[in-house]
PDB file of C-alpha atoms in Angstrom:
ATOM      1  CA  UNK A  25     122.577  96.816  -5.059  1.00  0.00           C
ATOM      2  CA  UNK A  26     121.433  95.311  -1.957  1.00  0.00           C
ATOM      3  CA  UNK A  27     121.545  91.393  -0.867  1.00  0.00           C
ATOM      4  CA  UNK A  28     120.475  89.110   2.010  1.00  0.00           C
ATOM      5  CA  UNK A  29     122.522  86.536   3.976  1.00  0.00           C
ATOM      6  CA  UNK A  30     121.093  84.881   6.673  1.00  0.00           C
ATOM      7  CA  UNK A  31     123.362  83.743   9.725  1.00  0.00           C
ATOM      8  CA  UNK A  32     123.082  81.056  12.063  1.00  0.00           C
ATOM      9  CA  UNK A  33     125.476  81.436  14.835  1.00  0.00           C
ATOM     10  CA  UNK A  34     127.619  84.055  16.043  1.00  0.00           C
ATOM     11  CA  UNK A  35     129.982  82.352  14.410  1.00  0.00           C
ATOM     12  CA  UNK A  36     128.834  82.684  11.007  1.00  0.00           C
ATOM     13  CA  UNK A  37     127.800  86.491  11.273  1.00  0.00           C
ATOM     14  CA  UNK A  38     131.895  87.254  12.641  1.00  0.00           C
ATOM     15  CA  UNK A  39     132.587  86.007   8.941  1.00  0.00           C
ATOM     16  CA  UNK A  40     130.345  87.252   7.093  1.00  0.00           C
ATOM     17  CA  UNK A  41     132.101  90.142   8.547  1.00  0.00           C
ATOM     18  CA  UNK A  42     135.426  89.473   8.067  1.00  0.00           C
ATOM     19  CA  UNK A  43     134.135  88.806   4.289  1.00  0.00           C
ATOM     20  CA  UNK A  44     133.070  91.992   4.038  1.00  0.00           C
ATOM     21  CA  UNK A  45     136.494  93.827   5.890  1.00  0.00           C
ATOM     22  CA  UNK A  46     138.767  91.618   3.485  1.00  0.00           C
ATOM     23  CA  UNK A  47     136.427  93.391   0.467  1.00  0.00           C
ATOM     24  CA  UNK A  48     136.604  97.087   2.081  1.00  0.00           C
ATOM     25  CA  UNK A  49     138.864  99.477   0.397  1.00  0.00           C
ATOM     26  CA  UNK A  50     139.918 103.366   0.992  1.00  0.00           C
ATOM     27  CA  UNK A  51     136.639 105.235   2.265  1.00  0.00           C
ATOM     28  CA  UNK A  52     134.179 102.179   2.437  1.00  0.00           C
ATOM     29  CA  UNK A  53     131.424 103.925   4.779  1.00  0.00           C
ATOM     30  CA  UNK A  54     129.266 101.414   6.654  1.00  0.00           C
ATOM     31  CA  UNK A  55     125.795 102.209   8.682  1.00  0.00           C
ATOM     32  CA  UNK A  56     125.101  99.622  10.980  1.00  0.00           C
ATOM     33  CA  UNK A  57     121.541  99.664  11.849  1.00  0.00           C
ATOM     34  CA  UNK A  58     119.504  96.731  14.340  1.00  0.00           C
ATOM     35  CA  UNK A  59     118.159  96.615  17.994  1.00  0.00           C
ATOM     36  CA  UNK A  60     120.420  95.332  21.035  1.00  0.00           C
ATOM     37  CA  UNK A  61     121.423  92.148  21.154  1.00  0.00           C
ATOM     38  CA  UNK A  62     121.509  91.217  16.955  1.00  0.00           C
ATOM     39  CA  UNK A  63     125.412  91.081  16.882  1.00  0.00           C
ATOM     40  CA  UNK A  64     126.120  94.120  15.789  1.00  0.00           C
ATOM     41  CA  UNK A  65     128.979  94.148  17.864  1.00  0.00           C
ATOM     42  CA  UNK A  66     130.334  90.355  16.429  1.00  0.00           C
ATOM     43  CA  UNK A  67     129.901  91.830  13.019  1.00  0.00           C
ATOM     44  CA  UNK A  68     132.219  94.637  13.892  1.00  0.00           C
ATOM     45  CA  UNK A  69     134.398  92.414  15.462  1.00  0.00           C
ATOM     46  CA  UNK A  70     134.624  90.354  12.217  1.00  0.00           C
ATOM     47  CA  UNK A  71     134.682  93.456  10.205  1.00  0.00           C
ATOM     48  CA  UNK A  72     138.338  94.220  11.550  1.00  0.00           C
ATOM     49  CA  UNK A  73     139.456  90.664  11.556  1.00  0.00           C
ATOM     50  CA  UNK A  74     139.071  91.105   7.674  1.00  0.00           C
ATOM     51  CA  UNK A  75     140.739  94.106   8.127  1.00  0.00           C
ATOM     52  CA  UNK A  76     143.570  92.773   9.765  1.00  0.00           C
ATOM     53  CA  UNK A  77     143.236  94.035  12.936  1.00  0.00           C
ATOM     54  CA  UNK A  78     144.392  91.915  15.757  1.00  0.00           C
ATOM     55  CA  UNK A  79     143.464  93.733  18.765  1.00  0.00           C
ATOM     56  CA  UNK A  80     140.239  93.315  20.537  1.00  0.00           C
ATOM     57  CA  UNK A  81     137.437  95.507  19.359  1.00  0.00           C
ATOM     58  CA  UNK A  82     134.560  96.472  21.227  1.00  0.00           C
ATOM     59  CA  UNK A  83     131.751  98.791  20.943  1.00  0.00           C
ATOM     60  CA  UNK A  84     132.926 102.008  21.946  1.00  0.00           C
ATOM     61  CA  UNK A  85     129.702 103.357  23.595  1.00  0.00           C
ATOM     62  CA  UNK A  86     131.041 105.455  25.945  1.00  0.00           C
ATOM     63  CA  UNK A  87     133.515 106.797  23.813  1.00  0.00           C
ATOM     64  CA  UNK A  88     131.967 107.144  20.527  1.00  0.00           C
ATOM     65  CA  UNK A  89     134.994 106.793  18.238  1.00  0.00           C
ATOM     66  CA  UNK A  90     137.298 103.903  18.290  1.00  0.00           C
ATOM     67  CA  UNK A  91     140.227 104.183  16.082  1.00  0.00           C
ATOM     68  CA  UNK A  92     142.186 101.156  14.691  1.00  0.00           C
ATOM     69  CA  UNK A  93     145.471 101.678  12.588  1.00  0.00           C
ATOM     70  CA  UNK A  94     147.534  98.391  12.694  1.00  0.00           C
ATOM     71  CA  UNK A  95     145.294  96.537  10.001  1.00  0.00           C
ATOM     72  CA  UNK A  96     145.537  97.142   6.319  1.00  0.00           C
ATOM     73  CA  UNK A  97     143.752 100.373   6.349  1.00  0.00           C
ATOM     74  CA  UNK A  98     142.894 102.284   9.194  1.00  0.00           C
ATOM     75  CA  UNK A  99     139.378 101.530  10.713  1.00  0.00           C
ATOM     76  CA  UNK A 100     137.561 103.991  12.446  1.00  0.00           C
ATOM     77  CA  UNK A 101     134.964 102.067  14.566  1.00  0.00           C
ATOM     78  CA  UNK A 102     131.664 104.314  15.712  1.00  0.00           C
ATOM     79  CA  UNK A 103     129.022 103.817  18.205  1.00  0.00           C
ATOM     80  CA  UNK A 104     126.655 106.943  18.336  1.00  0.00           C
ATOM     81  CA  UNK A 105     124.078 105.434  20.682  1.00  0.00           C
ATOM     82  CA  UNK A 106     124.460 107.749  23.398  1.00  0.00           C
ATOM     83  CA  UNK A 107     124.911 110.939  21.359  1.00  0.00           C
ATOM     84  CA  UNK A 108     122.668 113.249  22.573  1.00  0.00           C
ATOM     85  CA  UNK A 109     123.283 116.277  19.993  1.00  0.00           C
ATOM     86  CA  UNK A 110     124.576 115.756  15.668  1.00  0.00           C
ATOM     87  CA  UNK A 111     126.973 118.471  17.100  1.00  0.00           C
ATOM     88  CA  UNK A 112     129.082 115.534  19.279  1.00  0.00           C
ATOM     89  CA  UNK A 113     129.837 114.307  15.862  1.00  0.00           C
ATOM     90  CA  UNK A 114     131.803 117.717  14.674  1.00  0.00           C
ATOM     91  CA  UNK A 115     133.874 117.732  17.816  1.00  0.00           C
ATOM     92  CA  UNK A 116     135.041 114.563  17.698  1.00  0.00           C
ATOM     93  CA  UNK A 117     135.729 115.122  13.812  1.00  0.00           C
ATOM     94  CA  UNK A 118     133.734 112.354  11.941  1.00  0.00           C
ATOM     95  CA  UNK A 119     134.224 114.141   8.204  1.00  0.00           C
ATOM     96  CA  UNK A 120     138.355 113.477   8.714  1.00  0.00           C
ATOM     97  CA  UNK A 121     136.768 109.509   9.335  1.00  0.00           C
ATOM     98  CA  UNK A 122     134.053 109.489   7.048  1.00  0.00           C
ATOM     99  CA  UNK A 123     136.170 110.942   3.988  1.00  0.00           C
ATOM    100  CA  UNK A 124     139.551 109.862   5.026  1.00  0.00           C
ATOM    101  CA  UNK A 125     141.871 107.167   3.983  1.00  0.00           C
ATOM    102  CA  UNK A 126     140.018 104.057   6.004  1.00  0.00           C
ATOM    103  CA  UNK A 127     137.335 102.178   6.589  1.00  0.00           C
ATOM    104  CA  UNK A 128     134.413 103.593   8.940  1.00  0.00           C
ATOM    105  CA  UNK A 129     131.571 101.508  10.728  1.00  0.00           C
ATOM    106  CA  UNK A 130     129.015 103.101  12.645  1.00  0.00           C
ATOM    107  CA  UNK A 131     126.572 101.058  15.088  1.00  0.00           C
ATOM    108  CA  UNK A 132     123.005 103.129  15.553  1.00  0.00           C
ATOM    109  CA  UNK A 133     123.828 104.995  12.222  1.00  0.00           C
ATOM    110  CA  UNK A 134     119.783 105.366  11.762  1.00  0.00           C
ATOM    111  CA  UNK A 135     120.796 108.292  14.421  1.00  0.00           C
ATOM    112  CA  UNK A 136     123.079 110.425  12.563  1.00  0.00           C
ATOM    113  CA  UNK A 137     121.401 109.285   9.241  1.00  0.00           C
ATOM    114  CA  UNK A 138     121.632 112.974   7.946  1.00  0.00           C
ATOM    115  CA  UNK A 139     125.535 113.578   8.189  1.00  0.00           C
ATOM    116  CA  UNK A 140     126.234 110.132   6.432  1.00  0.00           C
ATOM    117  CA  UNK A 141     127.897 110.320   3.188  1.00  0.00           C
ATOM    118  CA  UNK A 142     126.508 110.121  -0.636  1.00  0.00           C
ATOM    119  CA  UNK A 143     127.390 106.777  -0.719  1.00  0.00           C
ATOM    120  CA  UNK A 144     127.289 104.256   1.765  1.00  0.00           C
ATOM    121  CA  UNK A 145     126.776 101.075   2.525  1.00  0.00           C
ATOM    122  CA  UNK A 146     123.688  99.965   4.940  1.00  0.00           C
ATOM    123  CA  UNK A 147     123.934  97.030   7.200  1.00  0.00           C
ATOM    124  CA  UNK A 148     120.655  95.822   9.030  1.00  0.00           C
ATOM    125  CA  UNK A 149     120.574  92.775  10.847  1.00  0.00           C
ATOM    126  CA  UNK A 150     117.567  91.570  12.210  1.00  0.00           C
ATOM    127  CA  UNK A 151     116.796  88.802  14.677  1.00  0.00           C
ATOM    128  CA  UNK A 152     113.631  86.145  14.298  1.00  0.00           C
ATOM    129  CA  UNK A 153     113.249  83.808  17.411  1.00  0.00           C
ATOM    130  CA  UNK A 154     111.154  81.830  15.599  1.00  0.00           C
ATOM    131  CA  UNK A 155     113.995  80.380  13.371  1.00  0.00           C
ATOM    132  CA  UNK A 156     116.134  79.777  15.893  1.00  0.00           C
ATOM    133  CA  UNK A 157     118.199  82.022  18.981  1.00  0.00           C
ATOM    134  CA  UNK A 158     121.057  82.741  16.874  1.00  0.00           C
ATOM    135  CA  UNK A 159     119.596  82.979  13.765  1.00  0.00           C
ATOM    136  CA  UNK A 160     120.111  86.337  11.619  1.00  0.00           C
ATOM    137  CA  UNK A 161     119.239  88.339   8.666  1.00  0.00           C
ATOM    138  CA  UNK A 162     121.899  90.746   7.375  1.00  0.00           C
ATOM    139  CA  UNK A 163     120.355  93.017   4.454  1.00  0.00           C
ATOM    140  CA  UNK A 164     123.067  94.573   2.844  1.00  0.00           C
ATOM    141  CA  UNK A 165     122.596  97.715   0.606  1.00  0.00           C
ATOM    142  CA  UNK A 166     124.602 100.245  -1.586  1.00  0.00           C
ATOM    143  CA  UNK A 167     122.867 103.432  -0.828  1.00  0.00           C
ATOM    144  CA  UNK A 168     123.728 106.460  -3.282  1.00  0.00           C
ATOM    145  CA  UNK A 169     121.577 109.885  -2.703  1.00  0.00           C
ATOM    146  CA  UNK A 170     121.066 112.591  -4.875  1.00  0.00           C
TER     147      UNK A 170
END
């Protein structure tokens, strides 16, 4: 299945996040995919407000692995923008995240595209000045591979 919403304020794309967190169950996989500066971050943000999460999240680019456990599932936040090697991901143990008992989100997932799961679900948002500074489209699909 995949879908379209289109965002226009920060605002807006932090809920459509926390819509989707408040829908994720045991093992929901999501690949975050867009340039800097789209909101991927906000989305994340919103993501674990749905969760239940009351702490501040933030991309964690310098450490790659954020983990969350005080919402209703634990929430394993990733940011693999800076990994220079698929190899990082084994030593910091992604398959116990990926195939665990929470929720995963991974920001520049397009990079580690070969280790994601089956089944996942793609996130791309994409910017276009031309409708306005804060305005975005989030395509979200259900990707299953054979």
């Amino acid at each position: 299945m995949e879908y379209c919403v289109e965002t226009h304020s920060a605002e807006e794309t932090f809920e459509f996040g926390k819509k989707l967190g408040e829908e994720a169950h045991k093992g929901s996989v999501f690949a975050l995919v867009g340039d800097l500066g789209v909101g991927k971050t906000v989305f994340s943000q919103g993501l674990a407000k749905g969760l239940g999460i009351a702490e501040a999240v933030n991309s964690p680019t310098f450490t790659i692995l954020q983990i969350y456990d005080e919402g209703r599932l634990p929430f394993y936040h990733f940011d693999v923008y800076r990994i220079g090697d698929i190899a990082e991901m084994d030593e910091i143990g992604y398959e116990d995240c990926f195939y665990g008992d929470g929720v995963c989100l991974i920001e520049w997932a397009g990079i580690i595209e070969e280790i994601l799961p089956e089944e996942y679900t793609r996130i791309t948002i994409q910017k276009d000045t031309e409708k306005g500074f804060d305005y975005r489209k989030i395509i979200v699909e259900d990707i299953m591979r054979d």
